[in-house]
Coordinates of C-alpha atoms and ligand atoms in Angstrom, one line a residue:
X1 CA 0.0 0.1 0.1
X2 CA 1.2 3.6 -0.9
X3 CA 0.7 4.9 2.4
X4 CA 2.1 1.9 4.1
X5 CA 5.3 2.7 2.4
X6 CA 5.2 6.4 3.6
X7 CA 3.7 6.4 7.0
X8 CA 4.7 3.3 8.8
X9 CA 3.7 4.9 12.1
X10 CA 0.3 5.6 11.4
X11 CA -0.6 2.0 10.0
X12 CA -1.8 0.5 13.1
X13 CA -3.9 3.5 13.7
X14 CA -6.1 3.5 10.7
X15 CA -8.5 1.4 8.6
X16 CA -6.8 1.3 5.2
X17 CA -10.0 1.7 3.2
X18 CA -11.7 4.5 4.9
X19 CA -8.4 5.9 6.4
X20 CA -10.5 6.5 9.6
X21 CA -9.0 5.9 12.9
X22 CA -9.8 2.7 14.5
X23 CA -9.9 4.5 17.9
X24 CA -13.4 6.1 17.7
X25 CA -12.5 8.7 20.2
X26 CA -9.3 9.7 18.1
X27 CA -11.5 9.7 14.9
X28 CA -13.9 11.9 16.5
X29 CA -11.4 14.3 17.7
X30 CA -9.8 14.3 14.2
X31 CA -12.8 15.2 12.6
X32 CA -13.7 17.9 15.0
X33 CA -10.2 19.4 15.0
X34 CA -10.5 22.5 12.8
X35 CA -7.2 23.6 11.4
X36 CA -6.9 27.4 11.7
X37 CA -6.4 28.5 8.0
X38 CA -7.9 25.5 6.6
X39 CA -10.8 27.6 5.1
X40 CA -8.0 29.4 2.9
X41 CA -7.6 26.4 0.9
X42 CA -11.1 27.2 -0.7
X43 CA -9.4 30.0 -2.4
X44 CA -8.5 27.5 -5.0
X45 CA -12.2 27.3 -6.4
X46 CA -12.5 31.0 -7.7
X47 CA -8.8 30.8 -8.7
X48 CA -9.8 27.7 -10.9
X49 CA -12.5 29.4 -12.2
X50 CA -10.7 32.6 -13.4
X51 CA -8.5 30.1 -15.1
X52 CA -10.9 28.2 -16.6
X53 CA -12.8 31.4 -17.8
X54 CA -9.8 33.1 -18.9
X55 CA -8.7 30.1 -21.1
X56 CA -12.1 29.4 -22.4
X57 CA -12.5 33.1 -23.5
X58 CA -9.3 32.8 -25.4
X59 CA -9.4 29.4 -26.7
X60 CA -13.3 29.1 -27.1
X61 CA -14.2 32.9 -28.2
X62 CA -17.8 33.0 -26.5
X63 CA -21.1 35.1 -26.5
X64 CA -22.3 37.4 -23.8
X65 CA -24.3 34.7 -22.4
X66 CA -21.1 32.7 -21.4
X67 CA -19.4 35.7 -19.9
X68 CA -22.4 36.5 -17.6
X69 CA -22.6 32.8 -16.7
X70 CA -18.6 32.8 -15.9
X71 CA -19.0 36.2 -13.9
X72 CA -22.1 35.0 -11.8
X73 CA -20.1 31.8 -10.8
X74 CA -17.1 33.5 -10.0
X75 CA -19.0 36.2 -8.1
X76 CA -20.9 33.5 -6.0
X77 CA -17.8 31.5 -5.3
X78 CA -15.5 34.7 -4.4
X79 CA -18.6 35.7 -1.9
X80 CA -18.5 32.3 -0.4
X81 CA -14.7 32.0 0.2
X82 CA -14.7 35.5 1.6
X83 CA -17.1 34.3 4.0
X84 CA -15.1 31.3 4.8
X85 CA -11.9 33.5 5.5
X86 CA -13.6 36.2 7.2
X87 CA -12.4 34.6 10.4
X88 CA -8.7 34.8 9.5
X89 CA -9.1 38.6 9.2
X90 CA -11.5 39.9 11.8
X91 CA -10.4 43.5 11.8
X92 CA -11.8 44.1 8.4
X93 CA -15.1 42.6 8.6
X94 CA -18.3 42.8 10.7
X95 CA -18.3 41.2 13.8
X96 CA -21.7 39.3 13.2
X97 CA -19.8 38.0 10.0
X98 CA -16.9 37.1 11.7
X99 CA -18.9 34.9 14.1
X100 CA -20.8 33.3 11.5
X101 CA -17.7 32.5 9.6
X102 CA -16.2 31.1 13.0
X103 CA -19.4 29.1 13.7
X104 CA -19.3 27.6 10.1
X105 CA -15.4 26.8 10.0
X106 CA -15.8 25.2 13.5
X107 CA -18.7 23.0 12.7
X108 CA -17.9 19.7 11.3
X109 CA -20.9 19.3 9.0
X110 CA -21.0 23.2 8.5
X111 CA -17.3 23.3 7.0
X112 CA -17.7 20.0 4.9
X113 CA -21.1 21.1 3.3
X114 CA -19.7 24.5 2.7
X115 CA -16.5 23.4 0.9
X116 CA -18.9 20.6 -1.0
X117 CA -21.1 23.3 -2.1
X118 CA -18.1 25.5 -3.2
X119 CA -16.8 22.5 -5.3
X120 CA -20.3 21.7 -6.7
X121 CA -20.6 25.4 -7.8
X122 CA -17.6 25.3 -9.7
X123 CA -18.4 22.1 -11.3
X124 CA -22.1 23.2 -12.3
X125 CA -20.4 26.4 -13.6
X126 CA -18.0 24.2 -16.1
X127 CA -21.0 21.9 -17.0
X128 CA -23.6 24.8 -17.6
X129 CA -20.8 26.2 -20.2
X130 CA -20.5 22.7 -21.7
X131 CA -24.2 22.5 -22.5
X132 CA -24.3 26.3 -23.5
X133 CA -21.9 25.4 -26.1
X134 CA -23.3 22.3 -27.2
X135 CA -26.8 23.7 -27.7
X136 CA -25.7 27.3 -29.1
X137 CA -24.1 25.6 -32.2
X138 CA -26.0 23.4 -34.3
X139 CA -23.4 20.9 -35.8
X140 CA -24.2 18.7 -38.7
X141 CA -22.9 15.0 -38.8
X142 CA -19.8 15.2 -40.5
X143 CA -17.0 12.9 -41.6
X144 CA -13.5 13.1 -43.1
X145 CA -14.8 14.4 -46.3
X146 CA -17.4 16.9 -45.2
X147 CA -16.7 20.5 -45.9
X148 CA -16.4 22.5 -42.8
X149 CA -17.3 25.8 -41.9
X150 CA -14.2 27.0 -39.9
X151 CA -15.7 30.4 -38.9
X152 CA -18.0 28.6 -36.6
X153 CA -17.1 28.7 -32.9
X154 CA -16.9 26.1 -30.2
X155 CA -14.4 24.3 -32.7
X156 CA -12.3 22.7 -29.6
X157 CA -14.9 21.1 -27.2
X158 CA -12.1 18.8 -25.7
X159 CA -11.2 22.1 -23.8
X160 CA -14.2 21.2 -21.4
X161 CA -12.7 17.9 -20.4
X162 CA -9.6 19.6 -19.6
X163 CA -11.2 22.1 -17.6
X164 CA -13.1 19.3 -15.8
X165 CA -9.5 18.1 -15.0
X166 CA -8.9 21.5 -13.4
X167 CA -12.2 21.4 -11.5
X168 CA -11.0 17.8 -10.3
X169 CA -7.9 19.3 -9.1
X170 CA -9.5 22.1 -7.3
X171 CA -12.1 19.6 -5.7
X172 CA -9.0 17.7 -3.9
X173 CA -7.6 20.9 -2.4
X174 CA -9.8 21.9 0.0
X175 CA -9.1 20.4 3.4
X176 CA -12.5 20.5 5.1
X177 CA -14.3 17.8 3.2
X178 CA -14.2 14.3 4.9
X179 CA -12.5 11.7 2.4
X180 CA -15.7 10.3 1.3
X181 CA -16.9 13.7 0.1
X182 CA -13.4 14.2 -1.5
X183 CA -13.9 10.9 -3.3
X184 CA -17.8 10.8 -4.3
X185 CA -17.7 14.4 -5.6
X186 CA -15.2 14.3 -8.2
X187 CA -16.2 10.8 -9.2
X188 CA -19.5 12.5 -10.1
X189 CA -17.8 15.2 -11.7
X190 CA -16.0 12.6 -13.9
X191 CA -19.2 10.7 -14.8
X192 CA -21.1 14.0 -15.9
X193 CA -18.0 15.0 -18.1
X194 CA -18.0 11.6 -19.9
X195 CA -21.8 11.7 -20.2
X196 CA -21.5 15.3 -21.6
X197 CA -18.9 14.3 -23.9
X198 CA -21.1 11.3 -25.2
X199 CA -24.4 12.8 -25.1
X200 CA -23.7 16.4 -26.1
X201 CA -20.6 16.8 -27.6
X202 CA -20.0 13.7 -29.5
X203 CA -20.3 15.4 -33.1
X204 CA -18.5 18.5 -31.9
X205 CA -15.5 16.2 -30.8
X206 CA -15.7 14.3 -34.2
X207 CA -15.4 17.6 -36.0
X208 CA -12.6 18.6 -33.7
X209 CA -10.8 15.4 -34.7
X210 CA -11.1 16.1 -38.3
X211 CA -10.0 19.9 -37.9
X212 CA -6.7 18.5 -36.0
X213 CA -6.4 15.4 -38.2
X214 CA -7.3 16.8 -41.7
X215 CA -6.0 13.6 -43.9
X216 CA -8.1 11.0 -41.5
X217 CA -5.1 9.1 -40.9
X218 CA -5.3 6.9 -38.0
X219 CA -5.8 8.6 -34.7
X220 CA -7.0 8.3 -31.3
X221 CA -10.7 9.7 -31.2
X222 CA -10.9 12.9 -29.3
X223 CA -13.9 11.6 -27.2
X224 CA -11.6 8.5 -26.2
X225 CA -8.6 10.6 -25.4
X226 CA -10.5 13.4 -23.5
X227 CA -12.5 10.8 -21.3
X228 CA -9.7 8.6 -20.5
X229 CA -7.7 11.7 -19.6
X230 CA -10.5 12.8 -17.0
X231 CA -10.6 9.1 -15.9
X232 CA -6.8 9.0 -15.2
X233 CA -6.6 12.3 -13.7
X234 CA -9.7 11.3 -11.5
X235 CA -7.7 8.2 -10.1
X236 CA -4.4 10.1 -9.6
X237 CA -6.3 12.9 -7.9
X238 CA -8.0 10.5 -5.6
X239 CA -4.8 8.9 -4.8
X240 CA -3.5 12.4 -4.3
X241 CA -6.4 12.8 -1.8
X242 CA -5.7 9.6 0.0
X243 CA -2.1 10.6 0.5
X244 CA -3.2 14.1 1.6
X245 CA -5.6 12.6 4.0
X246 CA -2.5 10.3 5.6
X247 CA -0.5 13.2 5.7
X248 CA -2.9 15.2 7.6
X249 CA -3.9 12.2 9.8
X250 CA -0.1 11.7 10.7
X251 CA 0.2 15.4 11.3
X252 CA -2.9 15.2 13.8
X253 CA -1.4 12.2 15.7
X254 CA 2.1 14.0 15.9
X255 CA 0.3 17.1 17.0
X256 CA -1.6 15.2 19.6
X257 CA 1.6 13.4 20.8
X258 CA 3.5 16.8 20.9
X259 CA 0.6 18.2 23.0
X260 CA 0.6 15.2 25.5
X261 CA 4.1 15.3 25.6
X262 CA 4.1 19.2 26.4
X263 CA 1.4 18.4 29.0
X264 CA 3.5 15.9 30.4
X265 CA 6.5 18.2 30.7
X266 CA 4.4 21.0 32.0
X267 CA 3.3 18.5 35.1
X268 CA 6.6 17.2 35.6
X269 CA 7.7 21.0 35.8
X270 CA 5.1 21.8 37.9
X271 CA 5.7 19.0 40.5
X272 CA 9.4 19.6 40.2
X273 CA 8.7 23.4 41.2
X274 CA 6.5 22.1 44.2
X275 CA 9.2 19.8 45.2
X276 CA 11.6 22.8 45.0
X277 CA 9.6 25.0 47.0
X278 CA 8.9 22.3 49.5
X279 CA 12.6 21.8 50.3
X280 CA 13.7 25.4 49.8
X281 CA 12.6 28.6 51.2
X282 CA 10.5 30.4 48.4
X283 CA 13.1 33.1 47.9
X284 CA 15.9 30.7 47.3
X285 CA 13.6 28.3 45.3
X286 CA 12.9 31.1 43.0
X287 CA 16.5 31.8 42.6
X288 CA 17.3 28.0 41.6
X289 CA 14.3 27.7 39.3
X290 CA 14.8 30.9 37.8
X291 CA 18.6 30.6 37.1
X292 CA 18.6 28.3 34.1
X293 CA 22.3 28.5 33.5
X294 CA 23.3 27.3 36.9
X295 CA 26.2 25.0 37.4
X296 CA 26.0 22.1 39.5
X297 CA 28.7 22.9 41.5
X298 CA 27.9 26.8 41.7
X299 CA 27.3 27.2 45.7
X300 CA 24.5 29.3 46.7
X301 CA 25.1 31.5 49.9
X302 CA 23.8 34.6 51.2
X303 CA 24.9 36.4 54.5
X304 CA 22.7 38.2 56.9
X305 CA 23.4 40.4 59.6
X306 CA 20.1 40.3 61.7
X307 CA 18.4 37.0 61.8
X308 CA 16.7 35.3 64.6
X309 CA 17.2 31.6 65.3
X310 CA 14.9 29.1 67.1
X311 CA 15.7 25.7 68.3
X312 CA 12.8 23.6 70.0
X313 CA 13.2 20.1 71.2
X314 CA 11.2 17.5 72.9
X315 CA 13.4 16.2 75.7
X316 CA 11.3 13.7 77.0
X317 CA 10.7 12.2 73.4
X318 CA 13.8 10.0 73.4
X319 CA 12.2 8.3 76.6
X320 CA 9.0 7.7 74.7
X321 CA 10.7 6.1 71.7
X322 CA 11.1 2.5 71.8
X323 CA 11.2 -0.1 69.2
X324 CA 8.5 -2.8 70.6
X325 CA 6.1 -5.1 69.1
X326 CA 3.5 -3.0 71.1
X327 CA 4.1 0.2 69.1
X328 CA 4.9 -1.6 65.9
X329 CA 8.8 -1.5 66.2
X330 CA 8.8 2.4 66.7
X331 CA 6.5 3.0 63.9
X332 CA 3.9 4.5 66.2
X333 CA 6.3 6.8 67.8
X334 CA 7.3 8.0 64.6
X335 CA 4.1 8.6 63.5
X336 CA 3.5 10.7 66.5
X337 CA 6.5 12.6 66.0
X338 CA 5.2 13.1 62.5
X339 CA 2.1 14.6 63.7
X340 CA 3.6 17.0 66.0
X341 CA 6.1 18.2 63.5
X342 CA 3.7 18.3 60.8
X343 CA 1.4 20.6 63.1
X344 CA 4.5 23.0 63.5
X345 CA 4.8 23.0 60.0
X346 CA 1.1 24.0 59.6
X347 CA 1.8 27.0 61.7
X348 CA 4.1 28.3 59.2
X349 CA 1.4 28.3 56.5
X350 CA -0.4 31.1 58.5
X351 CA 0.2 34.5 57.0
X352 CA 1.7 36.3 60.2
X353 CA 4.6 33.6 60.1
X354 CA 5.2 33.9 56.6
X355 CA 8.8 35.3 57.2
X356 CA 9.5 32.3 59.4
X357 CA 11.4 29.7 57.6
X358 CA 11.8 26.0 58.9
X359 CA 15.4 25.1 58.5
X360 CA 15.2 21.2 59.5
X361 CA 14.5 18.9 62.3
X362 CA 17.1 17.1 64.0
X363 CA 15.5 14.1 65.7
X364 CA 12.7 15.7 67.7
X365 CA 14.2 19.2 67.5
X366 CA 12.6 21.7 65.4
X367 CA 14.9 24.5 63.8
X368 CA 13.4 27.7 62.4
X369 CA 14.8 31.1 61.4
X370 CA 13.4 34.6 61.1
X371 CA 14.4 37.5 58.7
X372 CA 15.6 35.5 55.9
X373 CA 13.3 36.7 53.1
X374 CA 15.2 39.4 51.5
X375 CA 11.8 40.6 50.1
X376 CA 10.5 41.6 53.8
X377 CA 12.6 44.7 54.2
X378 CA 12.0 46.8 57.5
X379 CA 9.9 49.8 57.4
X380 CA 12.5 52.0 59.1
X381 CA 15.6 51.8 61.1
X382 CA 13.9 51.5 64.5
X383 CA 14.6 48.3 66.5
X384 CA 11.0 47.5 66.6
X385 CA 11.0 47.5 62.9
X386 CA 14.4 45.8 62.3
X387 CA 13.6 43.1 64.8
X388 CA 10.0 42.6 64.1
X389 CA 10.6 39.1 62.9
X390 CA 12.4 38.1 65.9
X391 CA 9.4 39.1 68.0
X392 CA 7.3 36.9 65.5
X393 CA 9.7 34.2 65.9
X394 CA 8.9 34.2 69.6
X395 CA 5.1 34.3 68.8
X396 CA 5.8 31.1 66.6
X397 CA 7.5 29.5 69.7
X398 CA 4.2 30.1 71.8
X399 CA 2.2 28.8 69.1
X400 CA 4.3 25.7 68.7
X401 CA 3.7 25.3 72.5
X402 CA 0.2 25.5 72.3
X403 CA -0.1 23.0 69.3
X404 CA 1.9 20.4 71.3
X405 CA -0.3 21.1 74.3
X406 CA -3.3 20.2 72.1
X407 CA -1.7 17.2 70.8
X408 CA -1.1 16.2 74.2
X409 CA -4.7 16.3 75.3
X410 CA -5.7 14.4 72.6
X411 CA -3.2 11.7 73.1
X412 CA -3.0 11.6 76.7
X413 CA 0.7 12.4 76.4
X414 CA 2.8 15.0 78.4
X415 CA 5.5 16.4 76.2
X416 CA 7.1 19.6 76.7
X417 CA 9.2 21.8 74.4
X418 CA 12.7 23.3 75.6
X419 CA 13.5 26.1 73.5
X420 CA 16.3 28.4 72.8
X421 CA 16.5 31.6 70.9
X422 CA 19.3 33.7 69.6
X423 CA 19.9 36.6 67.0
X424 CA 22.6 37.8 65.0
X425 CA 24.7 37.3 61.7
X426 CA 24.5 34.1 60.0
X427 CA 25.5 32.6 56.5
X428 CA 22.9 31.0 54.6
X429 CA 23.5 28.8 51.8
X430 CA 22.6 25.4 50.1
X431 CA 24.6 22.4 50.3
X432 CA 24.8 19.8 47.5
X433 CA 23.8 19.2 44.0
X434 CA 21.7 16.1 44.7
X435 CA 19.1 16.3 47.7
X436 CA 20.1 19.8 48.0
X437 CA 19.7 21.2 51.7
X438 CA 19.3 24.5 52.8
X439 CA 20.8 25.6 55.9
X440 CA 22.3 28.2 58.1
X441 CA 25.6 28.5 60.0
X442 CA 27.4 30.9 62.3
X443 CA 28.1 31.6 65.7
X444 CA 24.6 32.8 66.1
X445 CA 23.3 29.3 65.2
X446 CA 25.6 27.8 67.7
X447 CA 24.6 30.0 70.3
X448 CA 20.7 29.5 69.7
X449 CA 21.3 25.6 69.9
X450 CA 23.3 26.1 73.1
X451 CA 20.3 28.0 74.4
X452 CA 18.1 25.4 73.7
X453 CA 20.4 22.4 75.2
X454 CA 21.0 24.3 78.0
X455 CA 17.8 25.3 78.7
X456 CA 14.8 23.8 80.9
X457 CA 11.8 22.0 79.6
X458 CA 8.8 24.2 79.1
X459 CA 11.0 27.5 79.1
X460 CA 12.4 29.6 76.3
X461 CA 16.0 30.4 77.2
X462 CA 17.5 33.6 75.5
X463 CA 20.9 35.6 75.4
X464 CA 20.9 38.9 77.1
X465 CA 21.1 40.7 74.1
X466 CA 18.2 39.1 72.7
X467 CA 16.3 39.8 75.8
X468 CA 17.3 43.4 75.0
X469 CA 15.6 43.5 71.7
X470 CA 12.7 41.5 72.8
X471 CA 11.9 43.7 75.7
X472 CA 11.1 46.6 73.2
X473 CA 8.1 44.5 72.1
X474 CA 6.7 43.9 75.6
X475 CA 8.3 40.5 76.6
X476 CA 8.9 40.2 80.1
X477 CA 12.0 38.1 81.2
X478 CA 13.3 36.2 84.2
X479 CA 17.1 36.5 84.6
X480 CA 18.4 32.8 84.9
X481 CA 22.0 33.5 85.5
X482 CA 25.4 32.9 84.0
X483 CA 25.5 29.6 81.6
X484 CA 28.6 28.1 81.0
X485 CA 28.5 27.6 77.2
X486 CA 31.1 25.6 75.4
X487 CA 33.2 27.5 73.4
X488 CA 31.7 31.0 74.6
X489 CA 32.4 30.9 78.2
X490 CA 29.8 32.2 80.9
X491 CA 26.8 33.6 79.0
X492 CA 24.3 35.6 81.0
X493 CA 20.8 34.1 79.9
X494 CA 17.2 34.7 80.4
X495 CA 14.1 33.0 80.5
X496 CA 11.1 34.2 78.5
X497 CA 8.4 34.7 80.8
X498 CA 5.5 36.2 78.7
X499 CA 4.3 39.4 77.2
X500 CA 3.1 42.8 78.4
X501 CA 2.5 43.8 82.1
X502 CA 0.5 40.6 82.8
X503 CA 3.6 38.6 81.0
X504 CA 4.4 36.8 84.5
X505 CA 0.8 35.7 84.7
X506 CA 0.7 34.5 81.0
X507 CA 4.1 32.3 81.5
X508 CA 2.6 30.9 84.8
X509 CA -0.5 30.1 82.9
X510 CA 1.3 28.3 80.2
X511 CA 3.3 26.4 82.5
X512 CA 0.6 25.6 84.8
X513 CA -1.3 24.0 81.7
X514 CA -1.2 20.2 82.0
X515 CA 1.8 20.3 79.3
X516 CA 3.7 18.5 82.0
X517 CA 3.0 17.9 85.7
X518 CA 5.7 19.9 87.7
X519 CA 7.2 16.9 89.0
X520 CA 7.8 15.7 85.6
X521 CA 9.2 18.7 84.5
X522 CA 11.4 18.9 87.1
X523 CA 12.3 15.3 86.0
X524 CA 13.0 16.4 82.5
X525 CA 15.0 19.2 83.5
X526 CA 17.3 17.0 85.5
X527 CA 17.6 14.8 82.3
X528 CA 19.2 17.5 80.6
X529 CA 22.6 17.1 78.6
X530 CA 25.9 17.1 80.7
X531 CA 26.6 20.6 79.1
X532 CA 23.4 21.7 80.8
X533 CA 24.4 20.4 84.3
X534 CA 27.1 22.5 84.2
X535 CA 25.1 25.4 83.1
X536 CA 22.7 24.5 85.9
X537 CA 25.6 24.4 88.2
X538 CA 26.9 27.9 87.5
X539 CA 23.4 29.1 87.9
X540 CA 23.3 27.6 91.4
X541 CA 26.7 29.6 91.9
Ligands
ATP1 N1 23.1 24.5 61.1 C1 23.1 24.0 62.1 N2 22.1 22.9 62.3 C2 21.8 22.2 63.6 N3 22.6 22.4 64.3 C3 23.7 23.1 64.4 C4 23.8 24.2 63.3 N4 24.9 24.9 63.5 C5 25.2 24.5 64.8 N5 24.5 23.8 65.2 C6 24.7 23.2 66.5 O1 25.0 24.1 67.4 C7 25.7 23.6 68.4 C8 27.1 24.3 68.8 O2 27.7 24.4 67.9 P1 29.3 24.5 68.1 O3 29.9 24.6 66.6 O4 29.5 25.8 69.0 O5 30.1 23.4 69.0 P2 30.3 21.8 68.7 O6 31.6 21.7 69.1 O7 30.1 21.6 67.1 O8 29.0 21.3 69.2 P3 29.1 19.9 70.0 O9 29.9 19.7 71.2 O10 27.5 19.8 70.2 O11 29.5 18.9 68.9 C9 26.0 22.1 68.1 O12 25.5 21.0 68.9 C10 25.7 22.1 66.7 O13 25.0 20.9 66.4

């Protein structure tokens, strides 16, 4: 099969006779898929009419009736084609006309019927002309020896068959009609052409033979020659129509495939973006997604001078964690931890905490930082503007405590948070080309971590400098005393008691809530790390 040779990719998809897709859904969408500019292919109809009329007027000098017939057919065809292409030139035509054109071009039946009508009008124009010629001139039966009146017109009727071939060409050009119409209409045109030759032009064609072959030597009769020409042209054009149809279907498949691939690529990109946004802070994710020329080895780092850092741990979680069959080899403990951490993460979704960034979790310790978003610039140079994010970090710490409390109530647990906050300069960066991780480093982070590890369960411990800043926001502190911090010596630290004039009361209240019974709190405090023991000792001194 000709199309098997050219388009192996489509063979399994289509029926070899009708060329329709075996998949009904695909066939439906192919038929309803209106190619933009497909209406432009109809321009071939009036153009063919112009060529036919011009050549006929040159070869077969005609009377005024034929000129009127040409003009009317050409006029109707031009109007129809103009209507079909209005959609492509919306600026130059009435809106209602454009809408009607669009409706016609986008309806399967509409555009099929419309294109078929154009072809039929063209064919009818040609037939009318043929009939006119045959009837206008009375031709007597002639033979090789007859005297011919060479002054008569319509001497070359075979031209009507040549014109029919042109009509056939014009009939396969439009994209809109279905293949069945593209086959049926030209077949009818050829049959009518052959019938006209036999029934109307026989004598005229014999006369043309005699004019062309004066000596009556052996020749192929014109009637046979032109009818065969029409038939062969018809077969060739049907073949061409089928090849065009296969091509159009291949393009349709490719287009669909490309569209599917594009959608898949968009989907993957969306998922990747979501993934990047999940593992990196928004501003860093934007940097990575936007910077297409980024090299794998290129390091992303950013220095900040005023950042807040929070460490929050659940000191009694390690006691809770055990790998036994009763808790599914520790799975239930991890499920619980996941619930707690997820609740903390959910707090960061709140608008007021949008500038707080979760850095990571280290075991049951939650690490977050504020002031990392370069877009959130302070309104002015005042302490309260510059360190607003630090007060929000403290608010976040309070909310974490509340969230854990409510989980405790639901699960009959007694977990408490031990928190440490510090502020100062840090360096942030993304480490690793695979599984990249955003982290922060610096003395500020180390001290924040120490504030947590040397702190007390249920308390938020801060350095003196941090407490000074937070006092501007109305937070109330209780001096803890000097704490021995590894590598830093003795640091004066404070416990955050609450906010406002009744801050002390607030803190009392939060501690008095059944987050952990007082005895349990004391127990937890005693179970702090060795460095904490040193800290507590220094406190006692
Ligand atoms: N980016 C970070 N993520 C998590 N923890 C950090 C980070 N930076 C520092 N820390 C923690 O801060 C604490 C203090 O760090 P520092 O460098 O002062 O001492 P260290 O000798 O590394 O600490 P350690 O004695 O605990 O090993 C360490 O426990 C460290 O784990």
